[in-house]
Structures are given as structure tokens and as C-alpha cells.
Coordinates of C-alpha atoms and ligand atoms in Angstrom, one line a residue:
M1 CA 0.0 0.0 0.0
K2 CA 1.2 3.5 -0.8
D3 CA 1.9 5.9 2.0
T4 CA 0.0 9.0 0.8
D5 CA 1.7 11.3 3.3
A6 CA 5.2 10.2 2.4
P7 CA 7.3 12.8 0.5
K8 CA 7.3 12.5 -3.2
L9 CA 9.9 13.4 -5.9
L10 CA 8.3 15.5 -8.6
V11 CA 10.2 15.5 -11.8
V12 CA 9.9 18.5 -14.1
L13 CA 11.3 18.1 -17.6
G14 CA 12.9 20.7 -19.8
D15 CA 9.7 21.2 -21.8
Q16 CA 7.4 21.3 -18.7
L17 CA 8.2 24.8 -17.5
S18 CA 4.6 25.7 -16.6
L19 CA 3.5 26.6 -13.0
N20 CA 0.2 25.0 -13.7
L21 CA 1.8 21.6 -14.6
A22 CA -0.3 18.7 -13.4
S23 CA 2.4 17.3 -11.1
L24 CA 3.0 20.7 -9.5
R25 CA -0.7 21.1 -8.9
R26 CA -0.8 17.8 -7.1
A27 CA 2.3 18.6 -4.9
D28 CA 2.8 19.8 -1.4
P29 CA 5.7 22.3 -1.1
Y30 CA 6.0 21.4 2.7
R31 CA 6.5 17.7 1.9
D32 CA 7.6 17.0 -1.6
I33 CA 10.8 17.8 -3.5
I34 CA 11.1 18.9 -7.2
L35 CA 13.8 17.4 -9.3
M36 CA 15.1 19.1 -12.4
A37 CA 18.1 17.7 -14.2
E38 CA 20.2 18.8 -17.2
V39 CA 21.4 15.5 -18.6
S40 CA 23.6 14.5 -21.6
E41 CA 21.0 11.9 -22.8
E42 CA 18.5 14.7 -23.4
T43 CA 21.0 17.1 -24.9
T44 CA 22.4 14.6 -27.3
Y45 CA 19.7 12.1 -28.4
V46 CA 19.8 14.0 -31.6
R47 CA 22.5 16.6 -32.2
H48 CA 20.3 19.5 -31.3
H49 CA 21.0 23.0 -32.6
K50 CA 23.2 24.9 -30.1
K51 CA 20.6 27.6 -29.7
K52 CA 17.9 24.9 -28.8
I53 CA 20.1 23.5 -26.1
A54 CA 20.9 26.9 -24.7
F55 CA 17.2 27.9 -24.8
V56 CA 16.1 24.8 -22.9
L57 CA 18.9 24.8 -20.3
S58 CA 18.6 28.6 -19.6
A59 CA 14.8 28.4 -19.4
M60 CA 15.1 25.4 -17.0
R61 CA 17.5 27.4 -14.7
H62 CA 15.2 30.4 -14.7
F63 CA 12.1 28.3 -14.0
A64 CA 13.9 26.6 -11.1
E65 CA 14.7 30.1 -9.7
E66 CA 11.1 31.1 -10.0
L67 CA 9.9 27.9 -8.2
K68 CA 12.4 28.6 -5.4
L69 CA 10.9 32.1 -5.0
Y70 CA 7.5 30.4 -4.5
G71 CA 9.1 28.4 -1.7
W72 CA 9.5 25.0 -3.5
P73 CA 12.3 22.8 -2.3
I74 CA 14.3 22.0 -5.5
R75 CA 17.0 19.6 -6.4
Y76 CA 18.6 21.0 -9.5
V77 CA 21.3 19.0 -11.3
R78 CA 23.5 20.8 -13.7
L79 CA 25.0 19.3 -16.8
N80 CA 28.6 19.6 -15.5
D81 CA 27.9 18.4 -11.9
P82 CA 30.5 15.7 -11.3
E83 CA 27.9 13.2 -9.9
N84 CA 25.5 13.7 -12.9
T85 CA 24.6 10.2 -14.2
G86 CA 23.8 11.6 -17.7
S87 CA 20.2 10.4 -17.9
L88 CA 16.8 11.4 -16.4
M89 CA 16.2 7.9 -15.2
G90 CA 19.7 7.9 -13.6
E91 CA 19.0 11.2 -11.9
I92 CA 15.6 10.0 -10.6
E93 CA 17.3 6.8 -9.1
R94 CA 20.1 8.8 -7.6
A95 CA 17.7 11.4 -6.0
R96 CA 15.5 8.6 -4.6
H97 CA 18.5 6.9 -3.1
E98 CA 20.2 10.1 -1.7
L99 CA 16.9 11.7 -0.4
G100 CA 15.4 8.4 0.8
I101 CA 12.2 9.1 -1.3
K102 CA 10.2 6.2 -2.7
D103 CA 7.5 7.7 -4.9
V104 CA 8.0 9.7 -8.0
V105 CA 5.5 11.7 -9.9
V106 CA 6.0 13.1 -13.4
T107 CA 3.7 14.8 -15.9
T108 CA 3.7 12.5 -19.0
P109 CA 6.6 13.3 -21.2
G110 CA 6.0 14.6 -24.7
E111 CA 8.0 12.0 -26.4
H112 CA 7.3 8.3 -26.7
R113 CA 11.0 7.5 -26.1
L114 CA 10.7 8.7 -22.5
V115 CA 7.2 7.4 -21.8
A116 CA 8.6 4.0 -22.7
Q117 CA 11.4 4.4 -20.1
F118 CA 9.0 5.6 -17.4
A119 CA 6.2 3.1 -18.0
N120 CA 5.5 0.1 -15.8
I121 CA 7.6 1.2 -12.8
P122 CA 5.5 0.7 -9.7
W123 CA 6.9 3.7 -7.8
L124 CA 6.6 6.1 -10.7
E125 CA 3.2 7.7 -11.5
M126 CA 2.7 9.5 -14.8
L127 CA -0.1 12.2 -14.8
E128 CA -1.8 13.3 -17.9
D129 CA -0.3 16.4 -19.5
D130 CA -3.3 18.7 -19.5
R131 CA -1.6 21.7 -20.9
F132 CA -3.2 20.7 -24.3
L133 CA -6.7 21.5 -25.2
A134 CA -7.6 18.0 -26.5
G135 CA -6.7 15.1 -24.2
H136 CA -6.0 11.6 -25.7
E137 CA -9.6 10.5 -25.0
D138 CA -11.0 13.6 -26.7
F139 CA -8.9 13.0 -29.8
N140 CA -9.5 9.3 -30.0
G141 CA -13.2 9.9 -29.4
W142 CA -13.2 12.1 -32.4
A143 CA -11.0 9.8 -34.5
D144 CA -12.2 6.3 -33.7
D145 CA -15.2 6.1 -36.0
R146 CA -13.8 8.1 -38.9
K147 CA -12.3 6.7 -42.1
H148 CA -10.3 9.9 -42.8
L149 CA -8.8 12.0 -40.1
R150 CA -8.9 15.4 -41.6
M151 CA -7.7 18.4 -39.6
E152 CA -10.4 20.7 -40.8
Y153 CA -13.2 18.7 -39.1
F154 CA -11.2 18.2 -35.9
Y155 CA -10.6 22.0 -35.9
R156 CA -14.3 22.7 -36.1
E157 CA -14.8 20.5 -33.1
M158 CA -12.1 22.5 -31.3
R159 CA -13.7 25.8 -32.1
R160 CA -17.0 24.6 -30.7
K161 CA -15.3 23.2 -27.6
T162 CA -13.3 26.3 -26.9
G163 CA -15.9 28.8 -28.1
L164 CA -13.0 30.7 -29.8
L165 CA -14.3 33.0 -32.6
M166 CA -17.8 31.6 -32.3
D167 CA -21.1 33.4 -32.7
G168 CA -23.3 31.1 -30.7
S169 CA -23.1 27.7 -32.5
E170 CA -21.9 29.3 -35.7
P171 CA -18.4 30.4 -36.7
L172 CA -17.8 34.2 -36.5
G173 CA -18.2 35.8 -39.9
G174 CA -20.1 32.7 -41.2
Q175 CA -17.0 30.7 -42.3
W176 CA -14.8 28.3 -40.4
N177 CA -11.7 28.9 -42.4
Y178 CA -10.4 32.0 -44.3
D179 CA -7.4 30.3 -45.8
A180 CA -8.4 31.3 -49.3
E181 CA -7.6 34.9 -48.4
N182 CA -4.2 33.9 -47.1
R183 CA -2.1 33.3 -50.2
K184 CA -0.5 36.6 -50.9
P185 CA 3.0 36.4 -52.3
A186 CA 5.6 38.7 -50.5
K187 CA 6.5 42.0 -52.1
A188 CA 10.1 43.2 -51.8
D189 CA 9.0 46.5 -50.1
L190 CA 6.9 44.8 -47.5
F191 CA 7.3 46.1 -43.9
R192 CA 9.1 43.3 -42.0
P193 CA 8.4 43.3 -38.2
E194 CA 11.0 41.4 -36.2
P195 CA 10.3 39.2 -33.2
L196 CA 11.0 40.8 -29.8
K197 CA 14.7 40.0 -28.9
F198 CA 16.3 39.8 -25.5
E199 CA 19.8 40.4 -24.2
P200 CA 21.2 37.4 -22.4
D201 CA 21.3 37.8 -18.6
A202 CA 24.0 36.3 -16.3
V203 CA 22.2 33.0 -16.2
T204 CA 22.0 32.7 -20.0
R205 CA 25.6 33.9 -20.4
D206 CA 26.7 31.0 -18.2
V207 CA 24.7 28.6 -20.3
L208 CA 26.1 30.0 -23.5
Q209 CA 29.6 29.3 -22.3
L210 CA 28.6 25.8 -21.3
V211 CA 27.1 25.1 -24.7
E212 CA 30.1 26.6 -26.5
G213 CA 32.4 24.3 -24.5
R214 CA 30.4 21.1 -24.7
F215 CA 28.4 21.1 -27.9
D216 CA 30.8 22.7 -30.3
N217 CA 30.3 19.8 -32.8
H218 CA 26.5 20.4 -32.9
F219 CA 24.8 22.2 -35.8
G220 CA 24.0 25.9 -35.6
T221 CA 25.3 29.3 -34.7
L222 CA 25.0 30.1 -31.0
R223 CA 25.4 33.9 -30.9
P224 CA 23.7 36.3 -31.0
F225 CA 21.3 34.5 -28.7
W226 CA 18.1 36.5 -28.2
F227 CA 15.3 34.1 -27.2
A228 CA 13.2 34.7 -24.2
V229 CA 14.0 32.3 -21.4
T230 CA 11.3 33.3 -18.9
R231 CA 7.5 33.3 -19.0
K232 CA 7.5 37.1 -18.4
N233 CA 9.6 37.7 -21.5
A234 CA 7.7 35.1 -23.5
L235 CA 4.5 37.0 -22.7
A236 CA 6.2 40.2 -23.8
A237 CA 7.1 38.4 -27.1
L238 CA 3.4 37.4 -27.5
E239 CA 2.3 41.1 -27.0
H240 CA 4.9 42.3 -29.4
F241 CA 3.7 39.8 -32.1
V242 CA 0.0 40.8 -31.6
D243 CA 1.0 44.5 -31.9
T244 CA 3.3 44.3 -34.9
A245 CA 2.7 41.2 -37.0
L246 CA -0.6 39.6 -36.3
P247 CA -2.7 42.0 -38.5
H248 CA -0.9 40.7 -41.6
F249 CA -0.3 37.1 -40.4
G250 CA -3.0 35.6 -42.6
D251 CA -2.2 37.6 -45.7
Y252 CA 1.4 36.6 -46.0
Q253 CA 1.4 33.3 -44.2
D254 CA 2.7 31.4 -47.2
A255 CA 5.2 34.1 -48.4
M256 CA 9.0 33.8 -48.3
L257 CA 11.6 36.6 -48.6
Q258 CA 15.3 36.0 -48.6
D259 CA 16.3 38.6 -46.0
A260 CA 13.2 38.3 -43.9
P261 CA 13.4 35.0 -41.9
F262 CA 10.4 35.7 -39.7
L263 CA 8.0 37.8 -41.9
Y264 CA 4.6 38.0 -40.1
H265 CA 5.1 34.7 -38.1
S266 CA 5.0 34.8 -34.4
V267 CA 8.2 32.8 -33.5
L268 CA 6.4 31.7 -30.4
S269 CA 6.4 27.9 -30.9
L270 CA 9.5 27.3 -28.9
Y271 CA 8.0 29.1 -25.9
L272 CA 4.7 27.3 -26.2
N273 CA 6.3 23.9 -26.6
A274 CA 8.5 24.4 -23.6
G275 CA 5.5 25.4 -21.4
L276 CA 6.4 29.2 -21.0
L277 CA 3.1 30.1 -22.8
H278 CA -0.3 28.3 -22.7
P279 CA -2.2 27.7 -26.0
M280 CA -5.5 29.0 -24.7
E281 CA -4.0 32.3 -23.4
M282 CA -2.4 32.9 -26.8
C283 CA -5.7 32.2 -28.6
R284 CA -7.7 34.4 -26.3
R285 CA -5.2 37.2 -26.8
V286 CA -5.5 36.9 -30.5
E287 CA -9.3 36.7 -30.3
R288 CA -9.3 39.9 -28.3
A289 CA -7.1 41.7 -30.8
H290 CA -9.7 40.9 -33.4
S291 CA -12.7 41.9 -31.3
E292 CA -10.9 45.2 -30.5
G293 CA -10.5 45.9 -34.2
H294 CA -6.7 45.5 -34.2
A295 CA -6.6 42.3 -36.4
P296 CA -8.8 41.2 -39.2
L297 CA -10.8 38.0 -39.0
N298 CA -8.6 36.1 -41.6
A299 CA -5.5 36.8 -39.5
A300 CA -7.0 35.9 -36.1
E301 CA -8.8 32.8 -37.5
G302 CA -5.6 31.7 -39.4
Y303 CA -3.5 32.0 -36.2
I304 CA -6.0 30.3 -33.9
R305 CA -6.4 27.4 -36.4
Q306 CA -2.7 26.7 -36.2
I307 CA -2.8 26.3 -32.5
I308 CA -6.1 24.7 -31.7
G309 CA -6.3 22.9 -35.0
W310 CA -2.9 21.8 -36.4
R311 CA -1.0 21.7 -33.1
E312 CA -3.5 19.6 -31.2
Y313 CA -4.3 17.5 -34.2
V314 CA -0.7 16.5 -34.9
R315 CA -0.3 15.6 -31.2
G316 CA -3.3 13.4 -31.4
I317 CA -2.0 11.6 -34.5
Y318 CA 1.4 11.1 -32.8
W319 CA 0.1 9.3 -29.8
R320 CA -2.4 7.3 -31.8
E321 CA 0.3 6.0 -34.1
M322 CA 3.4 5.6 -32.0
P323 CA 5.7 3.7 -31.6
G324 CA 5.7 2.7 -35.3
Y325 CA 5.0 6.1 -36.8
T326 CA 8.6 7.4 -36.9
K327 CA 9.7 4.4 -39.0
S328 CA 7.0 4.8 -41.6
N329 CA 8.2 4.8 -45.2
Y330 CA 5.2 4.4 -47.5
L331 CA 7.0 5.6 -50.6
N332 CA 10.1 3.4 -49.8
A333 CA 12.4 6.4 -50.1
T334 CA 16.0 5.4 -49.4
R335 CA 18.4 8.2 -50.6
P336 CA 20.7 9.5 -47.8
L337 CA 20.2 13.1 -46.7
P338 CA 22.5 15.3 -48.8
E339 CA 25.3 16.9 -46.9
F340 CA 24.1 20.4 -47.9
Y341 CA 21.2 20.1 -45.4
W342 CA 24.0 20.7 -42.8
S343 CA 26.4 23.0 -44.8
A344 CA 23.9 25.0 -46.9
M345 CA 26.5 24.5 -49.8
T346 CA 24.1 24.3 -52.7
D347 CA 23.4 26.5 -55.7
M348 CA 19.7 26.3 -55.1
T349 CA 19.0 29.7 -53.6
C350 CA 15.8 28.6 -51.9
M351 CA 17.5 25.7 -50.1
A352 CA 20.6 27.7 -49.2
A353 CA 18.6 30.6 -47.8
T354 CA 16.4 28.3 -45.7
I355 CA 19.3 26.2 -44.4
D356 CA 21.4 29.3 -43.7
Q357 CA 18.6 30.8 -41.7
T358 CA 18.0 27.5 -39.9
R359 CA 21.7 27.4 -38.9
D360 CA 21.6 31.0 -37.7
E361 CA 18.2 31.2 -36.0
A362 CA 17.2 27.6 -35.2
Y363 CA 14.0 28.8 -37.0
A364 CA 12.4 28.6 -40.4
H365 CA 8.7 29.3 -40.9
H366 CA 6.1 26.8 -41.9
I367 CA 6.3 27.2 -45.7
Q368 CA 10.1 27.1 -45.7
R369 CA 10.0 23.8 -43.8
L370 CA 7.2 22.4 -45.9
M371 CA 7.7 23.7 -49.4
V372 CA 11.5 24.2 -49.6
T373 CA 13.5 21.7 -47.5
G374 CA 10.6 19.3 -47.0
N375 CA 9.5 19.4 -50.7
F376 CA 13.0 18.8 -51.9
A377 CA 13.5 15.8 -49.7
L378 CA 10.1 14.4 -50.8
L379 CA 10.9 14.9 -54.5
A380 CA 14.4 13.5 -54.3
G381 CA 13.2 10.4 -52.4
I382 CA 15.3 11.0 -49.2
D383 CA 14.9 8.4 -46.4
P384 CA 12.2 9.8 -44.2
V385 CA 13.9 8.7 -41.0
Q386 CA 16.9 10.8 -41.9
V387 CA 14.7 13.7 -42.7
H388 CA 12.9 13.3 -39.4
E389 CA 16.1 13.3 -37.5
W390 CA 17.3 16.5 -39.2
Y391 CA 14.1 18.4 -38.4
L392 CA 14.2 17.1 -34.8
A393 CA 17.7 18.5 -34.4
V394 CA 17.7 21.8 -36.1
Y395 CA 14.7 23.7 -34.8
A396 CA 14.4 25.3 -31.4
D397 CA 10.7 24.2 -31.2
A398 CA 11.3 20.6 -32.1
Y399 CA 10.0 17.8 -29.9
E400 CA 9.0 14.5 -31.5
W401 CA 5.3 14.7 -30.7
V402 CA 5.0 17.8 -33.0
E403 CA 7.9 17.4 -35.4
A404 CA 7.3 13.8 -36.4
P405 CA 3.7 14.1 -37.7
N406 CA 4.7 17.3 -39.6
V407 CA 7.7 15.6 -41.2
I408 CA 6.7 12.0 -41.6
G409 CA 3.1 12.7 -42.3
M410 CA 2.5 16.2 -43.7
S411 CA 5.9 16.8 -45.5
Q412 CA 7.1 13.3 -46.6
F413 CA 3.8 11.5 -47.1
A414 CA 5.6 8.5 -45.4
D415 CA 2.4 7.6 -43.5
G416 CA 0.6 7.0 -46.8
G417 CA -1.9 9.8 -46.4
L418 CA -3.0 9.3 -42.8
L419 CA -2.4 13.0 -42.0
G420 CA -2.6 14.7 -45.3
S421 CA -4.8 13.9 -48.3
K422 CA -2.0 14.4 -50.8
P423 CA 1.8 14.8 -50.8
Y424 CA 3.0 18.5 -50.6
A425 CA 5.0 18.1 -53.8
A426 CA 5.5 21.2 -56.0
S427 CA 7.7 22.3 -58.8
G428 CA 9.8 25.5 -58.8
N429 CA 6.8 27.5 -60.0
Y430 CA 5.2 27.5 -56.5
I431 CA 8.4 28.7 -54.8
N432 CA 8.8 31.4 -57.5
K433 CA 5.3 32.6 -57.0
M434 CA 5.6 32.8 -53.2
S435 CA 9.2 34.1 -52.8
D436 CA 12.0 36.2 -54.1
Y437 CA 14.4 33.3 -54.2
C438 CA 14.5 32.4 -57.8
G439 CA 15.7 35.8 -59.2
S440 CA 19.2 35.2 -57.7
C441 CA 19.4 31.5 -58.3
R442 CA 22.0 29.8 -60.6
Y443 CA 19.1 27.6 -61.8
D444 CA 16.4 28.8 -64.1
V445 CA 12.9 28.4 -62.7
S446 CA 11.4 28.7 -66.1
K447 CA 13.6 25.9 -67.5
K448 CA 12.0 22.5 -67.2
T449 CA 14.7 20.1 -68.2
G450 CA 18.4 19.9 -69.2
E451 CA 21.4 21.8 -67.9
G452 CA 20.5 24.8 -65.6
A453 CA 16.8 23.7 -65.2
C454 CA 15.4 24.2 -61.7
P455 CA 15.9 20.9 -59.8
F456 CA 12.3 21.2 -58.4
N457 CA 10.9 21.2 -61.9
V458 CA 13.0 18.3 -63.0
L459 CA 12.3 16.2 -59.9
Y460 CA 8.6 16.9 -59.7
W461 CA 7.6 14.7 -62.6
D462 CA 10.2 12.1 -61.7
F463 CA 8.6 11.9 -58.3
L464 CA 5.1 11.3 -59.7
K465 CA 6.4 8.8 -62.2
R466 CA 8.6 7.0 -59.6
N467 CA 5.6 6.7 -57.2
E468 CA 2.9 6.2 -59.8
E469 CA 1.7 2.8 -58.4
K470 CA 0.9 4.4 -55.0
L471 CA -0.2 7.9 -56.1
R472 CA -2.0 7.6 -59.4
S473 CA -5.3 6.7 -57.7
N474 CA -5.2 9.8 -55.4
P475 CA -8.0 12.0 -56.6
R476 CA -6.1 15.1 -55.7
L477 CA -3.3 14.1 -58.1
G478 CA -5.6 13.4 -61.0
T479 CA -4.9 16.6 -62.9
A480 CA -1.1 16.1 -62.5
Y481 CA -1.2 12.6 -63.8
H482 CA -3.5 13.7 -66.6
T483 CA -0.9 16.3 -67.6
W484 CA 1.8 13.7 -67.5
D485 CA -0.2 11.4 -69.7
K486 CA -0.7 14.1 -72.3
M487 CA 3.0 14.7 -72.6
S488 CA 4.8 13.2 -75.6
A489 CA 7.0 10.2 -74.8
E490 CA 10.0 12.3 -75.8
K491 CA 9.1 15.0 -73.3
Q492 CA 8.5 12.5 -70.6
Q493 CA 11.9 10.9 -71.3
D494 CA 13.5 14.4 -71.2
Y495 CA 12.1 14.9 -67.7
L496 CA 13.2 11.4 -66.4
G497 CA 16.7 11.7 -68.0
S498 CA 17.2 15.2 -66.5
A499 CA 16.1 13.9 -63.1
A500 CA 18.4 10.9 -63.2
A501 CA 21.3 13.2 -64.1
Y502 CA 20.4 15.5 -61.2
L503 CA 20.0 12.7 -58.7
Q504 CA 23.3 11.3 -59.8
T505 CA 24.9 14.6 -58.6
L506 CA 23.5 13.9 -55.2
T507 CA 24.9 10.4 -55.1
D508 CA 28.3 11.7 -56.3
Q509 CA 28.5 14.2 -53.5
P510 CA 30.8 13.4 -50.6
Ligands
FAD1 P1 3.4 30.7 -36.6 O1 3.3 30.7 -38.1 O2 3.4 32.0 -36.0 O3 2.1 29.8 -36.2 C1 1.5 30.0 -34.9 C2 1.7 28.7 -34.0 O4 0.9 27.7 -34.5 C3 3.1 28.1 -33.9 O5 3.8 28.8 -32.9 C4 2.8 26.7 -33.6 O6 2.7 26.5 -32.2 C5 1.4 26.4 -34.2 N1 1.6 25.7 -35.5 C6 1.5 26.2 -36.7 N2 1.5 25.2 -37.6 C7 1.6 24.0 -37.0 C8 1.7 22.7 -37.3 N3 1.7 22.3 -38.6 N4 1.9 21.8 -36.3 C9 1.9 22.1 -35.0 N5 1.8 23.4 -34.6 C10 1.7 24.4 -35.6 N6 6.2 22.9 -35.2 C11 6.8 22.8 -34.0 O7 6.3 23.4 -33.0 N7 7.8 22.0 -33.8 C12 8.4 21.3 -34.8 O8 9.4 20.6 -34.6 C13 7.9 21.5 -36.1 N8 8.4 20.8 -37.2 C14 7.8 21.0 -38.5 C15 8.4 20.3 -39.5 C16 7.8 20.5 -40.8 C17 8.4 19.7 -42.0 C18 6.7 21.3 -41.0 C19 6.1 21.4 -42.3 C20 6.2 22.0 -39.9 C21 6.7 21.8 -38.6 N9 6.2 22.5 -37.5 C22 6.7 22.3 -36.3 C23 5.0 23.3 -37.7 C24 5.3 24.8 -38.0 O9 6.1 24.9 -39.1 C25 5.9 25.5 -36.8 O10 5.1 25.4 -35.6 C26 6.0 27.0 -37.0 O11 6.8 27.3 -38.2 C27 6.6 27.7 -35.8 O12 6.9 29.1 -36.1 P2 6.0 30.2 -35.5 O13 5.9 30.1 -34.0 O14 6.5 31.5 -36.1 O15 4.6 29.8 -36.1
DLZ2 C1 15.3 19.2 -25.3 C2 15.9 19.0 -23.9 C3 17.2 19.2 -23.7 C4 18.1 19.7 -24.8 N1 17.8 19.0 -22.5 C5 17.0 18.6 -21.5 C6 17.6 18.4 -20.2 O1 18.8 18.4 -20.0 N2 16.8 18.0 -19.2 C7 15.4 17.8 -19.4 O2 14.7 17.5 -18.4 N3 14.9 18.0 -20.6 C8 15.6 18.4 -21.6 N4 15.1 18.6 -22.8 C9 13.7 18.4 -23.0 C10 13.4 16.9 -23.1 O3 14.1 16.3 -24.2 C11 11.9 16.6 -23.3 O4 11.3 16.8 -22.0 C12 11.5 15.3 -23.8 O5 12.0 15.2 -25.1 C13 10.0 15.1 -23.8 O6 9.3 15.9 -24.7
SF4_3 FE1 14.7 27.1 -55.8 FE2 14.4 26.4 -58.4 FE3 13.9 28.9 -57.6 FE4 16.4 28.1 -57.7 S1 15.1 28.3 -59.4 S2 15.4 29.2 -56.0 S3 16.2 25.9 -57.1 S4 12.8 27.1 -56.9

């Protein structure tokens, strides 16, 4: 029998930095002890971007200080502590032993990898992570009796459930989704707001030194480091986004400009995923901006949809499909990830710009992730496991529960269409329409085949032909296959030959 009055060890992970965390709500500060541990297993299970490690460790240290101010007893283990065992499990065991505590409580981790480690241990209790708006039961209840799990229908349920942008039982403005208004290409003279940037304080400066010393061989530029590492500053970043960028968020959501890495995006995902912001408070703030006349409906609806729709939906898919999901490879893609995903050494301006920016900021916005680096990997037939590991490493907001469905499902179609109804495959024409990349590219976006043709053009048709058996029956690709069928055999051969020559250059690379 459990002694309910015995002290407990409450473990708080690096992406659980929320005062309203389930395990903290359950705890008694006069009896229990919080454990937070910086451990090499978490900092190296993929070679995370240096900025991501610095963000998580500094935010953990600030959060521990905040908890101390509230009077919580804390055992905080630093990465360089000589006794550090290097893993969360090791640190839990060590704390239990040294403190003489039997029972451990943790809010369920966001990644299956850790849940598997923590499962079936009699003295370890995992509480549901209720910082999300749809629990597993809610999602499964919605998904169980459906043939197709389409985000749009899940999103409508979430609008009803939360009451966000609702007019009684109807969506505000009469439409659920204003995406059709959100496809404006970027103009060169567009005003470009920047996210709110913060000077590193003494705690962050210490962490930066640690990261410089220990993770020099990881991808990414560490300085300048400007992320918020406290809830107070993350809230300031939210206010800044609402003031400066939200009104145009919808209009230019899909646009890309070479020297504007953030455009009208919020750059808040890293704070939200680490627990410094709560999804509902962000959505309420955006809803208020609309009701006060500061942001149009297409912007507010578009933003809220990303959070209560896409974010919750991908999490639901992840937990429904794990553990097998991250190994999915529906299209049997096997090509190794080209080295230029790390070096940015490629003549394709769109790829070089997105990868350069990823290296410098640990950030790229959705369309860059989906339609540039993701699209290229899909068209070139890169092994989805390698693509998944790249995305998990390089972005400051990357945790497997949100990254894997976006990569394996949305971007690589490796789940065979469970998440998206068709592959996000596009030729150079799409990138040219939505960006200013092509003007300064060595490749010619208007050239379809042969020397100097845009690789996206060449690979697009090769991708469709290569995967014909699996994709031809997809109704959303009917027009594309119809166009292919109408091409002369000579033209088709021209495409396939050009693609083979281009793909050979990838194979020949070191
Ligand atoms: P904004 O454009 O300002 O959007 C607002 C918020 O909506 C984001 O902060 C985010 O919390 C949420 N959101 C938007 N789209 C999605 C989505 N598709 N799935 C989940 N949440 C979404 N998001 C991550 O948080 N972590 C990842 O590791 C991640 N990997 C991705 C990989 C690929 C291949 C793709 C296509 C998308 C990925 N996304 C990921 C989703 C999305 O690209 C990022 O959430 C977004 O770019 C973060 O920047 P932002 O805060 O400026 O977002
Ligand atoms: C991402 C990360 C990193 C880099 N380091 C730590 C750490 O040292 N200690 C910790 O508790 N958490 C860290 N995290 C976040 C975890 O990896 C995250 O909690 C799991 O992946 C579950 O989502
Ligand atoms: Fe990218 Fe092709 Fe445009 Fe070059 S021409 S920037 S490769 S889409």
C-alpha cells in the first residue's frame, strides 16, 4: 500500500516549464521535492542545434529560480555536476536513493521514447499532461469512428469546444476557415516586423559558455542569442507579435523573402512547446485583438487554427500512431540526406537561404519547412527517418510529438496519407510565386529540363512517375497525372533523364 503522506519526488522536464503543470498542482511544497536535471542523454539524443540546447537549459534554470521564489524545495542538477549520471532515469534513481524518497510523480513526457522508459515502474506515477486542449480521450473519441482523419473537421470541433471566434453555435463571420484569403506572395518592399529580442542575462551567459564548450560539434550558430527564457519575456514576445505582425499574419502566411526570416510569423512555438506560454491564453489574446478591431478575422482565425487545429491534431496523431509512426516509409524512399542540409552549400537559392537561416536562427517558418526543405526531400526520395532526425535536431521548437507528424506525415507522405490527403509536392513554380528566391538562383525556374533547369521542376515529374503505383489513384493528383499522360514520350523521357542526371549529382556528393 502507498503511504499517501510520504514525501514525493516531482520530476519537471525541460519542456514542462509551466507553473500549472499537473504534477505541481498535485504537490505539497512542505512535503515534496522537485527534481530538475540537465542530462547529456536529453541534450544529445539527436545533435540538437546549439541555440535549442541553450534555450532549454537557460529556461530550466530560470524556471527553477522562479519555483524557489515560490518556496518550493528543489534539487537542480547541472550538466557539469561531477555526480551527474547523464540520464533522467539515472538522476531519478540517484535522487530517490540520496533523499530516501520512494515515490516519483512526473507529468507524462511529450516523447514516446521517455514514456517507454517511465512506463510500468511501480513507484513512478505519470499524470496526464493537461496543458493541451484535447486530451488523448478527446482525440480518440473524435478519430475512432472516422475513415479519414482530416484536420479541418477536428478543428471545427475544437472551435465549438473552446468557443473561440464563435457566434453562438456558428463560426464568427459565417466561415470556419479563411485560408483562401491567405495566399498573398511577398512583395520586396513589405514592412518586416522582427520578433522581440532579449539580451542574455547572467544565467543565460553562463549557459552559452557551457554550450560553447560542450556542444561545439553540434549544428548551428549560438550567438547572437536572443530568445526569451522566462515566462515574463515570452508573454512580452506574444504582446509584441500581436502589436506588430498579427494583423498581416494571414495575408502573408505562405510568403517567403530572402532577407526576412520571420516575416509575419509569431516565432512563439519554442515558448509554447517548452511550457512558457499556454495555448489558450495565446488564442484568447489573438481573439481579443480581433474583437478590439486590431486584427482582421482572416488573421485571427488563421492563427488560432494553427494552435487549436494543427498543433492539437498532430499531437493526437502522434500518440495514436506511436511507436511505429517514426519508422513509416510508405514511398520506400532510401536516398541518404544530402550533406548540404547541414552545410547549406548548394546552388539552389531557396534551399541555401532556408538552411542558412535555420543554422543562424534555429528557426524557419512553416512554408520554408514544408515547401522548400521538405518538398526537396520528398521529390528527391530522401529516407524519411533521416529527414525526421534532421528536423528534430535543427529547430528550437522541435519535440518529436509535434515534429514527427509534420515531417513523416505532412511533409514526406511517409504515413501513406493518414495525416494529409496528398503529398505536398510542388515544382519551382510554386516557390517562385511565393518568394523572391528564384531571381538570384543559378538555376532557371522557367527551364523545365536539361542543364540549368530548376531541380524542383525536374524532380517533380520524376517523383510522380517513380511513385505512380501508389499515387495515381489519389483523386487530388488526378490533374497532375493527366498532364503527364498528355506529354509526348520524348518529353517524358526528357524529364526522367534530367532527373536521373540531377539525382546522380546527389549520389556523387561526398
Ligand atoms: P506561426 O506561423 O506564428 O504559427 C503559430 C503557431 O501555430 C506556432 O507557434 C505553432 O505552435 C502552431 N503551429 C503552426 N503550424 C503548426 C503545425 N503544422 N503543427 C503544429 N503546430 C503548428 N512545429 C513545432 O512546433 N515543432 C516542430 O518541430 C515542427 N516541425 C515541423 C516540420 C515540418 C516539416 C513542418 C512542415 C512543420 C513543422 N512545424 C513544427 C509546424 C510549424 O512549421 C511551426 O510550428 C512554425 O513554423 C513555428 O513558427 P511560428 O511560431 O512562427 O509559427
Ligand atoms: C530538449 C531538452 C534538452 C536539450 N535538454 C534537457 C535536459 O537536460 N533535461 C530535461 O529534463 N529536458 C531536456 N530537454 C527536453 C526533453 O528532451 C523533453 O522533455 C523530452 O523530449 C519530452 O518531450
Ligand atoms: Fe529554388 Fe528552383 Fe527557384 Fe532556384 S530556381 S530558387 S532551385 S525554386
